[in-house]
Amino acid sequence: MKALNLYDIEDLRFEDTDKPELKSPDDVIIKVKATGICGSDTSRYKKLGPYKEGMTFGHEFSGIVAQIGSEVTGLNVGDTVTGCPAVVCHQCHYCEKGEYSRCENLYVIGSYEPGCFAEFVKLPASNVLKLPDNVDLDTAAMVEPSAVVAHGFYRTHMKPGATVAVMGCGSIGLLAIQWAKIFGAAKIIAIDIDSHKLEIATQLGADYTINSIEEALDQAISAIPEKIDVAVESAGSPFTIGQVLTLPTKGGEVLLLGIPYSDIEIKRQHFEKILRNELNVIGSWNGLSAPFPGEEWTATLHYMSTGEINVDPIISDRLELEKGPETFYNLVNKKKHYDKVIFHP
């Protein structure tokens, strides 16, 4: 089969690779129909390199069941599915408590085991979820990032009627706007330095938008009549992780979803907001809960089926998998503008 394999920093190759084989009675092999580029993929491509040289890359996908192991139940060949790419041990202290995002042995496909930038991918049956009839395959390729966002919101104490600020309107931030609505937000503020992303944010439910490169953030926030109850950091930028601490009202919450790929230094006046405003700062990792893979996944599929999670405005490009090497190069070196890229193997 054809796949995108990562050999080194900025060394991604479209090449022939062995097709996965059934080795365990609970294995499921899926023909990949849609697979998306995640921000963590671009960081590994540009800065970190592969876990294993030549590893098939990618972890967000949907597809059709091609083969099932002898002990697999509830799935049939031909089912349309998505897959949770996080593989957990089901044996450690945290797994025993159902805290799967904290599994001591967790890994995500595309790192130590082959990922989904390929014609076929293999997962344990417990990681595979059937799609509702009205959820298309491109939409289902974004179940995983949506589950990651949902996991964060479940960790907050947000109540209906809250005002939520989302800092960073990439895919995660645009999904966070929609999850904020689902969790009952009355008003949503979207903050970014890209006017195009802010236009999409408005389309997806943001009530206020702030371009923080064009106007002073503190002045723009003070002009909004609502007090911010929950501030979501979804950019993972060294600049925004400090700024986001200035947004919530006293006693408010900060939800950290963005993954930084460099050291973070927080200014004293930003850090003091945690103390003086008695903020609850919440870290969130992955998107798993019990029963595995969790309510984040089943809720995402439900809200995708109702249309309350809409990913169409987020997807900018649908490309053949062979375009992968040039797409990654153009993306990380800013040679071309992309929003969410979906490959069709």
mmCIF file of C-alpha atoms in Angstrom:
data_model
loop_
_atom_site.group_PDB
_atom_site.id
_atom_site.type_symbol
_atom_site.label_atom_id
_atom_site.label_comp_id
_atom_site.label_asym_id
_atom_site.label_seq_id
_atom_site.Cartn_x
_atom_site.Cartn_y
_atom_site.Cartn_z
ATOM 1 C CA MET A 1 0.000 0.000 0.000
ATOM 2 C CA LYS A 2 0.989 3.647 -0.288
ATOM 3 C CA ALA A 3 1.728 5.701 2.830
ATOM 4 C CA LEU A 4 3.406 8.860 4.101
ATOM 5 C CA ASN A 5 6.447 7.869 6.151
ATOM 6 C CA LEU A 6 8.534 10.259 8.265
ATOM 7 C CA TYR A 7 12.291 9.625 8.248
ATOM 8 C CA ASP A 8 13.683 12.808 9.779
ATOM 9 C CA ILE A 9 12.889 16.472 10.266
ATOM 10 C CA GLU A 10 11.198 17.662 7.042
ATOM 11 C CA ASP A 11 11.845 14.265 5.439
ATOM 12 C CA LEU A 12 8.402 12.894 4.652
ATOM 13 C CA ARG A 13 8.102 10.365 1.826
ATOM 14 C CA PHE A 14 5.147 8.999 -0.139
ATOM 15 C CA GLU A 15 6.113 5.394 -0.762
ATOM 16 C CA ASP A 16 5.168 1.729 -0.785
ATOM 17 C CA THR A 17 4.729 0.249 2.689
ATOM 18 C CA ASP A 18 3.609 -3.102 4.047
ATOM 19 C CA LYS A 19 -0.143 -3.317 4.552
ATOM 20 C CA PRO A 20 -1.155 -4.051 8.169
ATOM 21 C CA GLU A 21 -2.069 -7.652 8.987
ATOM 22 C CA LEU A 22 -4.388 -9.197 11.569
ATOM 23 C CA LYS A 23 -2.177 -10.449 14.405
ATOM 24 C CA SER A 24 -4.522 -10.298 17.396
ATOM 25 C CA PRO A 25 -8.089 -11.648 17.590
ATOM 26 C CA ASP A 26 -9.327 -8.135 18.457
ATOM 27 C CA ASP A 27 -7.557 -6.368 15.588
ATOM 28 C CA VAL A 28 -9.508 -4.289 13.080
ATOM 29 C CA ILE A 29 -8.042 -3.179 9.748
ATOM 30 C CA ILE A 30 -9.638 -0.086 8.282
ATOM 31 C CA LYS A 31 -9.443 1.256 4.748
ATOM 32 C CA VAL A 32 -8.676 4.941 5.314
ATOM 33 C CA LYS A 33 -11.009 7.283 3.428
ATOM 34 C CA ALA A 34 -10.167 10.632 5.059
ATOM 35 C CA THR A 35 -7.288 11.685 7.310
ATOM 36 C CA GLY A 36 -6.358 15.102 8.649
ATOM 37 C CA ILE A 37 -3.183 16.994 9.499
ATOM 38 C CA CYS A 38 -2.948 17.846 13.194
ATOM 39 C CA GLY A 39 -0.849 20.648 14.662
ATOM 40 C CA SER A 40 1.207 18.012 16.473
ATOM 41 C CA ASP A 41 1.980 16.431 13.090
ATOM 42 C CA THR A 42 3.427 19.681 11.757
ATOM 43 C CA SER A 43 5.536 20.160 14.876
ATOM 44 C CA ARG A 44 6.940 16.642 14.647
ATOM 45 C CA TYR A 45 7.602 17.152 10.931
ATOM 46 C CA LYS A 46 9.446 20.447 11.413
ATOM 47 C CA LYS A 47 11.000 20.325 14.889
ATOM 48 C CA LEU A 48 11.029 16.931 16.551
ATOM 49 C CA GLY A 49 11.384 14.199 13.934
ATOM 50 C CA PRO A 50 9.925 10.668 14.041
ATOM 51 C CA TYR A 51 9.776 8.388 17.053
ATOM 52 C CA LYS A 52 10.952 5.634 14.727
ATOM 53 C CA GLU A 53 12.704 6.315 11.431
ATOM 54 C CA GLY A 54 10.377 5.678 8.516
ATOM 55 C CA MET A 55 7.224 5.469 10.665
ATOM 56 C CA THR A 56 3.882 5.895 8.893
ATOM 57 C CA PHE A 57 2.552 9.218 10.106
ATOM 58 C CA GLY A 58 -0.912 10.522 11.085
ATOM 59 C CA HIS A 59 -3.596 9.846 13.694
ATOM 60 C CA GLU A 60 -6.893 11.598 12.749
ATOM 61 C CA PHE A 61 -9.000 9.570 10.348
ATOM 62 C CA SER A 62 -12.174 7.833 9.234
ATOM 63 C CA GLY A 63 -12.721 4.883 6.945
ATOM 64 C CA ILE A 64 -14.406 1.584 6.194
ATOM 65 C CA VAL A 65 -13.787 -1.687 8.043
ATOM 66 C CA ALA A 66 -11.831 -4.003 5.743
ATOM 67 C CA GLN A 67 -10.974 -6.945 8.040
ATOM 68 C CA ILE A 68 -11.778 -7.989 11.602
ATOM 69 C CA GLY A 69 -10.143 -10.401 14.027
ATOM 70 C CA SER A 70 -11.814 -13.604 15.164
ATOM 71 C CA GLU A 71 -13.025 -12.183 18.507
ATOM 72 C CA VAL A 72 -14.312 -8.822 17.264
ATOM 73 C CA THR A 73 -17.995 -8.188 17.945
ATOM 74 C CA GLY A 74 -20.177 -5.204 17.138
ATOM 75 C CA LEU A 75 -18.252 -4.388 13.960
ATOM 76 C CA ASN A 76 -18.616 -5.788 10.482
ATOM 77 C CA VAL A 77 -16.682 -5.503 7.264
ATOM 78 C CA GLY A 78 -18.100 -2.531 5.367
ATOM 79 C CA ASP A 79 -18.998 -0.450 8.442
ATOM 80 C CA THR A 80 -18.072 3.228 8.233
ATOM 81 C CA VAL A 81 -16.024 4.113 11.290
ATOM 82 C CA THR A 82 -13.638 6.477 12.974
ATOM 83 C CA GLY A 83 -10.794 5.403 15.200
ATOM 84 C CA CYS A 84 -9.411 6.599 18.500
ATOM 85 C CA PRO A 85 -5.660 6.710 17.836
ATOM 86 C CA ALA A 86 -4.661 6.589 21.514
ATOM 87 C CA VAL A 87 -3.701 3.087 22.580
ATOM 88 C CA VAL A 88 -3.732 2.493 26.344
ATOM 89 C CA CYS A 89 -2.532 -0.438 28.414
ATOM 90 C CA HIS A 90 -5.803 -1.055 30.348
ATOM 91 C CA GLN A 91 -3.600 -2.316 33.213
ATOM 92 C CA CYS A 92 -1.916 0.608 34.991
ATOM 93 C CA HIS A 93 -3.250 2.416 38.065
ATOM 94 C CA TYR A 94 -4.884 5.151 35.989
ATOM 95 C CA CYS A 95 -6.487 2.768 33.508
ATOM 96 C CA GLU A 96 -7.957 0.788 36.382
ATOM 97 C CA LYS A 97 -9.649 4.013 37.530
ATOM 98 C CA GLY A 98 -10.900 4.767 34.009
ATOM 99 C CA GLU A 99 -8.553 7.762 33.709
ATOM 100 C CA TYR A 100 -7.297 6.679 30.320
ATOM 101 C CA SER A 101 -5.827 10.044 29.295
ATOM 102 C CA ARG A 102 -3.370 9.536 32.160
ATOM 103 C CA CYS A 103 -2.358 5.994 31.165
ATOM 104 C CA GLU A 104 1.300 5.454 32.025
ATOM 105 C CA ASN A 105 1.879 3.574 28.776
ATOM 106 C CA LEU A 106 -0.298 5.574 26.375
ATOM 107 C CA TYR A 107 0.904 6.119 22.832
ATOM 108 C CA VAL A 108 -0.760 7.440 19.714
ATOM 109 C CA ILE A 109 -0.531 5.691 16.355
ATOM 110 C CA GLY A 110 1.891 7.357 14.003
ATOM 111 C CA SER A 111 4.579 7.288 16.693
ATOM 112 C CA TYR A 112 5.570 3.761 17.752
ATOM 113 C CA GLU A 113 2.994 1.983 15.598
ATOM 114 C CA PRO A 114 1.936 2.867 12.043
ATOM 115 C CA GLY A 115 -0.534 5.718 11.653
ATOM 116 C CA CYS A 116 -3.275 6.593 9.213
ATOM 117 C CA PHE A 117 -1.554 8.600 6.461
ATOM 118 C CA ALA A 118 -1.908 5.397 4.494
ATOM 119 C CA GLU A 119 -4.389 3.311 2.538
ATOM 120 C CA PHE A 120 -5.002 1.052 5.562
ATOM 121 C CA VAL A 121 -4.541 1.325 9.321
ATOM 122 C CA LYS A 122 -4.912 -1.167 12.196
ATOM 123 C CA LEU A 123 -6.397 -0.591 15.661
ATOM 124 C CA PRO A 124 -7.812 -2.674 18.519
ATOM 125 C CA ALA A 125 -11.577 -3.104 18.207
ATOM 126 C CA SER A 126 -12.147 -1.083 21.401
ATOM 127 C CA ASN A 127 -10.669 1.945 19.611
ATOM 128 C CA VAL A 128 -13.077 1.787 16.667
ATOM 129 C CA LEU A 129 -16.465 3.565 16.637
ATOM 130 C CA LYS A 130 -19.221 3.191 14.069
ATOM 131 C CA LEU A 131 -20.504 6.379 12.476
ATOM 132 C CA PRO A 132 -24.095 7.599 12.542
ATOM 133 C CA ASP A 133 -25.635 7.275 9.087
ATOM 134 C CA ASN A 134 -25.677 11.035 8.515
ATOM 135 C CA VAL A 135 -22.042 11.738 9.482
ATOM 136 C CA ASP A 136 -19.846 11.810 6.374
ATOM 137 C CA LEU A 137 -16.288 10.539 6.276
ATOM 138 C CA ASP A 138 -14.595 13.941 6.016
ATOM 139 C CA THR A 139 -16.472 15.120 9.103
ATOM 140 C CA ALA A 140 -15.609 11.904 10.935
ATOM 141 C CA ALA A 141 -11.912 12.458 10.270
ATOM 142 C CA MET A 142 -12.204 15.272 12.831
ATOM 143 C CA VAL A 143 -13.817 13.272 15.629
ATOM 144 C CA GLU A 144 -10.442 12.902 17.360
ATOM 145 C CA PRO A 145 -9.606 16.623 17.676
ATOM 146 C CA SER A 146 -13.204 17.296 18.712
ATOM 147 C CA ALA A 147 -12.922 14.666 21.456
ATOM 148 C CA VAL A 148 -9.730 16.341 22.687
ATOM 149 C CA VAL A 149 -11.589 19.657 22.990
ATOM 150 C CA ALA A 150 -14.593 18.035 24.652
ATOM 151 C CA HIS A 151 -12.315 16.394 27.218
ATOM 152 C CA GLY A 152 -11.114 19.823 28.257
ATOM 153 C CA PHE A 153 -14.619 21.226 28.633
ATOM 154 C CA TYR A 154 -15.685 18.246 30.732
ATOM 155 C CA ARG A 155 -12.821 19.147 33.097
ATOM 156 C CA THR A 156 -14.141 22.665 33.675
ATOM 157 C CA HIS A 157 -16.900 23.720 36.060
ATOM 158 C CA MET A 158 -18.565 25.796 33.365
ATOM 159 C CA LYS A 159 -22.264 26.488 33.804
ATOM 160 C CA PRO A 160 -24.969 27.464 31.289
ATOM 161 C CA GLY A 161 -24.986 31.197 30.669
ATOM 162 C CA ALA A 162 -21.213 31.536 30.947
ATOM 163 C CA THR A 163 -19.058 33.831 28.827
ATOM 164 C CA VAL A 164 -16.172 31.971 27.188
ATOM 165 C CA ALA A 165 -13.097 33.437 25.481
ATOM 166 C CA VAL A 166 -11.179 31.278 23.003
ATOM 167 C CA MET A 167 -7.626 32.389 22.278
ATOM 168 C CA GLY A 168 -6.336 30.889 19.035
ATOM 169 C CA CYS A 169 -8.756 30.000 16.241
ATOM 170 C CA GLY A 170 -7.079 27.115 14.493
ATOM 171 C CA SER A 171 -8.959 23.820 14.267
ATOM 172 C CA ILE A 172 -8.910 23.282 18.042
ATOM 173 C CA GLY A 173 -10.092 26.810 18.793
ATOM 174 C CA LEU A 174 -12.876 26.636 16.200
ATOM 175 C CA LEU A 175 -14.037 23.357 17.702
ATOM 176 C CA ALA A 176 -13.814 24.940 21.170
ATOM 177 C CA ILE A 177 -16.228 27.679 20.074
ATOM 178 C CA GLN A 178 -18.765 25.021 19.141
ATOM 179 C CA TRP A 179 -18.222 23.007 22.319
ATOM 180 C CA ALA A 180 -18.635 26.182 24.379
ATOM 181 C CA LYS A 181 -22.085 26.588 22.806
ATOM 182 C CA ILE A 182 -22.919 22.958 23.548
ATOM 183 C CA PHE A 183 -21.880 23.431 27.182
ATOM 184 C CA GLY A 184 -24.239 26.391 27.444
ATOM 185 C CA ALA A 185 -22.131 29.477 26.792
ATOM 186 C CA ALA A 186 -24.282 32.587 26.381
ATOM 187 C CA LYS A 187 -21.491 34.669 24.839
ATOM 188 C CA ILE A 188 -18.262 33.638 23.112
ATOM 189 C CA ILE A 189 -15.243 35.825 22.383
ATOM 190 C CA ALA A 190 -12.803 34.645 19.688
ATOM 191 C CA ILE A 191 -9.240 35.992 19.698
ATOM 192 C CA ASP A 192 -6.649 35.512 16.970
ATOM 193 C CA ILE A 193 -4.187 37.457 14.797
ATOM 194 C CA ASP A 194 -5.697 36.146 11.538
ATOM 195 C CA SER A 195 -8.835 37.901 10.289
ATOM 196 C CA HIS A 196 -9.703 34.934 8.065
ATOM 197 C CA LYS A 197 -9.836 32.617 11.092
ATOM 198 C CA LEU A 198 -11.943 35.154 12.960
ATOM 199 C CA GLU A 199 -14.436 35.183 10.080
ATOM 200 C CA ILE A 200 -14.811 31.421 10.439
ATOM 201 C CA ALA A 201 -15.151 31.859 14.211
ATOM 202 C CA THR A 202 -18.086 34.225 13.659
ATOM 203 C CA GLN A 203 -19.665 31.740 11.264
ATOM 204 C CA LEU A 204 -19.381 29.035 13.926
ATOM 205 C CA GLY A 205 -20.937 31.043 16.746
ATOM 206 C CA ALA A 206 -18.537 33.636 18.157
ATOM 207 C CA ASP A 207 -20.367 36.750 19.368
ATOM 208 C CA TYR A 208 -17.265 38.966 19.534
ATOM 209 C CA THR A 209 -13.977 38.763 17.647
ATOM 210 C CA ILE A 210 -10.684 40.432 18.521
ATOM 211 C CA ASN A 211 -7.700 40.626 16.201
ATOM 212 C CA SER A 212 -5.016 41.041 18.834
ATOM 213 C CA ILE A 213 -2.403 42.244 16.358
ATOM 214 C CA GLU A 214 -4.641 45.122 15.256
ATOM 215 C CA GLU A 215 -5.989 46.244 18.640
ATOM 216 C CA ALA A 216 -4.762 46.110 22.210
ATOM 217 C CA LEU A 217 -6.173 42.990 23.815
ATOM 218 C CA ASP A 218 -6.824 44.487 27.234
ATOM 219 C CA GLN A 219 -8.692 47.456 25.764
ATOM 220 C CA ALA A 220 -10.750 45.237 23.448
ATOM 221 C CA ILE A 221 -11.679 42.947 26.352
ATOM 222 C CA SER A 222 -12.639 45.879 28.604
ATOM 223 C CA ALA A 223 -15.020 47.141 25.897
ATOM 224 C CA ILE A 224 -17.031 43.897 26.065
ATOM 225 C CA PRO A 225 -19.802 44.127 28.696
ATOM 226 C CA GLU A 226 -19.640 40.487 29.827
ATOM 227 C CA LYS A 227 -17.134 39.152 32.316
ATOM 228 C CA ILE A 228 -15.229 36.094 31.105
ATOM 229 C CA ASP A 229 -15.909 32.959 33.121
ATOM 230 C CA VAL A 230 -13.747 30.512 31.132
ATOM 231 C CA ALA A 231 -10.746 31.380 28.953
ATOM 232 C CA VAL A 232 -9.531 28.669 26.578
ATOM 233 C CA GLU A 233 -5.942 28.722 25.297
ATOM 234 C CA SER A 234 -5.833 26.723 22.056
ATOM 235 C CA ALA A 235 -2.805 28.173 20.273
ATOM 236 C CA GLY A 236 0.024 26.779 22.390
ATOM 237 C CA SER A 237 1.998 29.952 21.734
ATOM 238 C CA PRO A 238 4.586 31.331 24.195
ATOM 239 C CA PHE A 239 2.768 34.670 23.905
ATOM 240 C CA THR A 240 -0.814 33.547 24.373
ATOM 241 C CA ILE A 241 -0.216 31.230 27.330
ATOM 242 C CA GLY A 242 0.667 34.284 29.417
ATOM 243 C CA GLN A 243 -2.008 36.521 27.924
ATOM 244 C CA VAL A 244 -4.823 34.066 28.525
ATOM 245 C CA LEU A 245 -4.298 34.387 32.286
ATOM 246 C CA THR A 246 -5.397 38.023 32.080
ATOM 247 C CA LEU A 247 -8.805 37.238 30.597
ATOM 248 C CA PRO A 248 -11.039 35.542 33.214
ATOM 249 C CA THR A 249 -12.904 37.347 35.929
ATOM 250 C CA LYS A 250 -11.868 36.720 39.537
ATOM 251 C CA GLY A 251 -12.493 33.106 40.447
ATOM 252 C CA GLY A 252 -12.678 32.169 36.758
ATOM 253 C CA GLU A 253 -11.103 29.283 34.887
ATOM 254 C CA VAL A 254 -8.344 28.926 32.308
ATOM 255 C CA LEU A 255 -8.425 25.803 30.144
ATOM 256 C CA LEU A 256 -5.101 24.965 28.487
ATOM 257 C CA LEU A 257 -5.602 22.973 25.272
ATOM 258 C CA GLY A 258 -2.773 24.260 23.069
ATOM 259 C CA ILE A 259 0.489 22.299 23.050
ATOM 260 C CA PRO A 260 3.642 24.463 23.173
ATOM 261 C CA TYR A 261 6.724 23.246 21.327
ATOM 262 C CA SER A 262 9.191 25.624 22.958
ATOM 263 C CA ASP A 263 9.904 26.781 26.504
ATOM 264 C CA ILE A 264 7.372 29.106 28.088
ATOM 265 C CA GLU A 265 8.290 32.159 30.149
ATOM 266 C CA ILE A 266 5.391 33.906 31.870
ATOM 267 C CA LYS A 267 5.623 37.563 32.847
ATOM 268 C CA ARG A 268 5.211 38.268 36.537
ATOM 269 C CA GLN A 269 2.068 40.362 36.005
ATOM 270 C CA HIS A 270 0.514 37.485 34.062
ATOM 271 C CA PHE A 271 1.450 34.836 36.627
ATOM 272 C CA GLU A 272 0.139 37.013 39.462
ATOM 273 C CA LYS A 273 -3.327 36.849 37.878
ATOM 274 C CA ILE A 274 -3.480 33.206 38.971
ATOM 275 C CA LEU A 275 -2.874 34.260 42.576
ATOM 276 C CA ARG A 276 -4.652 37.578 42.855
ATOM 277 C CA ASN A 277 -7.704 36.509 40.882
ATOM 278 C CA GLU A 278 -7.735 33.011 42.392
ATOM 279 C CA LEU A 279 -7.943 31.397 38.967
ATOM 280 C CA ASN A 280 -8.461 27.701 38.421
ATOM 281 C CA VAL A 281 -5.937 26.735 35.727
ATOM 282 C CA ILE A 282 -6.820 23.426 34.093
ATOM 283 C CA GLY A 283 -4.487 21.279 32.033
ATOM 284 C CA SER A 284 -6.088 18.888 29.578
ATOM 285 C CA TRP A 285 -4.428 16.030 27.728
ATOM 286 C CA ASN A 286 -5.849 13.792 25.029
ATOM 287 C CA GLY A 287 -9.566 12.993 24.927
ATOM 288 C CA LEU A 288 -10.267 9.795 26.837
ATOM 289 C CA SER A 289 -12.566 8.699 29.644
ATOM 290 C CA ALA A 290 -14.548 5.663 30.764
ATOM 291 C CA PRO A 291 -16.031 3.629 29.247
ATOM 292 C CA PHE A 292 -13.143 3.708 26.775
ATOM 293 C CA PRO A 293 -12.609 5.669 24.604
ATOM 294 C CA GLY A 294 -15.096 7.871 26.438
ATOM 295 C CA GLU A 295 -18.051 10.218 26.440
ATOM 296 C CA GLU A 296 -15.993 12.732 24.471
ATOM 297 C CA TRP A 297 -16.184 10.393 21.467
ATOM 298 C CA THR A 298 -19.833 9.412 21.705
ATOM 299 C CA ALA A 299 -20.862 13.018 22.383
ATOM 300 C CA THR A 300 -18.849 14.235 19.394
ATOM 301 C CA LEU A 301 -20.561 11.740 17.089
ATOM 302 C CA HIS A 302 -23.939 12.789 18.468
ATOM 303 C CA TYR A 303 -23.363 16.507 17.949
ATOM 304 C CA MET A 304 -21.885 15.923 14.516
ATOM 305 C CA SER A 305 -25.051 14.035 13.629
ATOM 306 C CA THR A 306 -27.240 16.931 14.860
ATOM 307 C CA GLY A 307 -25.114 19.519 13.058
ATOM 308 C CA GLU A 308 -24.131 21.309 16.268
ATOM 309 C CA ILE A 309 -20.520 20.459 15.472
ATOM 310 C CA ASN A 310 -19.862 21.623 11.920
ATOM 311 C CA VAL A 311 -16.379 21.103 10.503
ATOM 312 C CA ASP A 312 -17.052 22.088 6.876
ATOM 313 C CA PRO A 313 -15.992 25.739 7.385
ATOM 314 C CA ILE A 314 -12.754 24.535 9.037
ATOM 315 C CA ILE A 315 -11.636 22.288 6.155
ATOM 316 C CA SER A 316 -9.880 24.280 3.434
ATOM 317 C CA ASP A 317 -8.221 21.538 1.366
ATOM 318 C CA ARG A 318 -9.076 17.995 0.344
ATOM 319 C CA LEU A 319 -6.037 16.428 -1.304
ATOM 320 C CA GLU A 320 -4.665 13.144 -2.562
ATOM 321 C CA LEU A 321 -2.260 11.465 -0.141
ATOM 322 C CA GLU A 322 0.595 11.738 -2.636
ATOM 323 C CA LYS A 323 0.439 15.513 -2.131
ATOM 324 C CA GLY A 324 1.567 14.968 1.477
ATOM 325 C CA PRO A 325 5.275 15.854 1.238
ATOM 326 C CA GLU A 326 4.713 19.112 -0.637
ATOM 327 C CA THR A 327 1.709 20.006 1.534
ATOM 328 C CA PHE A 328 3.675 19.621 4.779
ATOM 329 C CA TYR A 329 6.558 21.613 3.318
ATOM 330 C CA ASN A 330 4.258 24.411 2.179
ATOM 331 C CA LEU A 331 2.371 24.398 5.476
ATOM 332 C CA VAL A 332 5.278 24.611 7.922
ATOM 333 C CA ASN A 333 7.278 27.000 5.757
ATOM 334 C CA LYS A 334 4.233 29.227 5.140
ATOM 335 C CA LYS A 335 4.479 28.880 1.363
ATOM 336 C CA LYS A 336 0.695 28.522 1.081
ATOM 337 C CA HIS A 337 -2.282 29.219 3.341
ATOM 338 C CA TYR A 338 -4.202 26.233 4.688
ATOM 339 C CA ASP A 339 -6.873 25.813 7.310
ATOM 340 C CA LYS A 340 -7.581 22.131 7.938
ATOM 341 C CA VAL A 341 -6.137 19.741 5.365
ATOM 342 C CA ILE A 342 -7.855 16.399 4.752
ATOM 343 C CA PHE A 343 -6.112 13.737 2.675
ATOM 344 C CA HIS A 344 -8.062 11.150 0.700
ATOM 345 C CA PRO A 345 -5.818 8.067 0.367
#
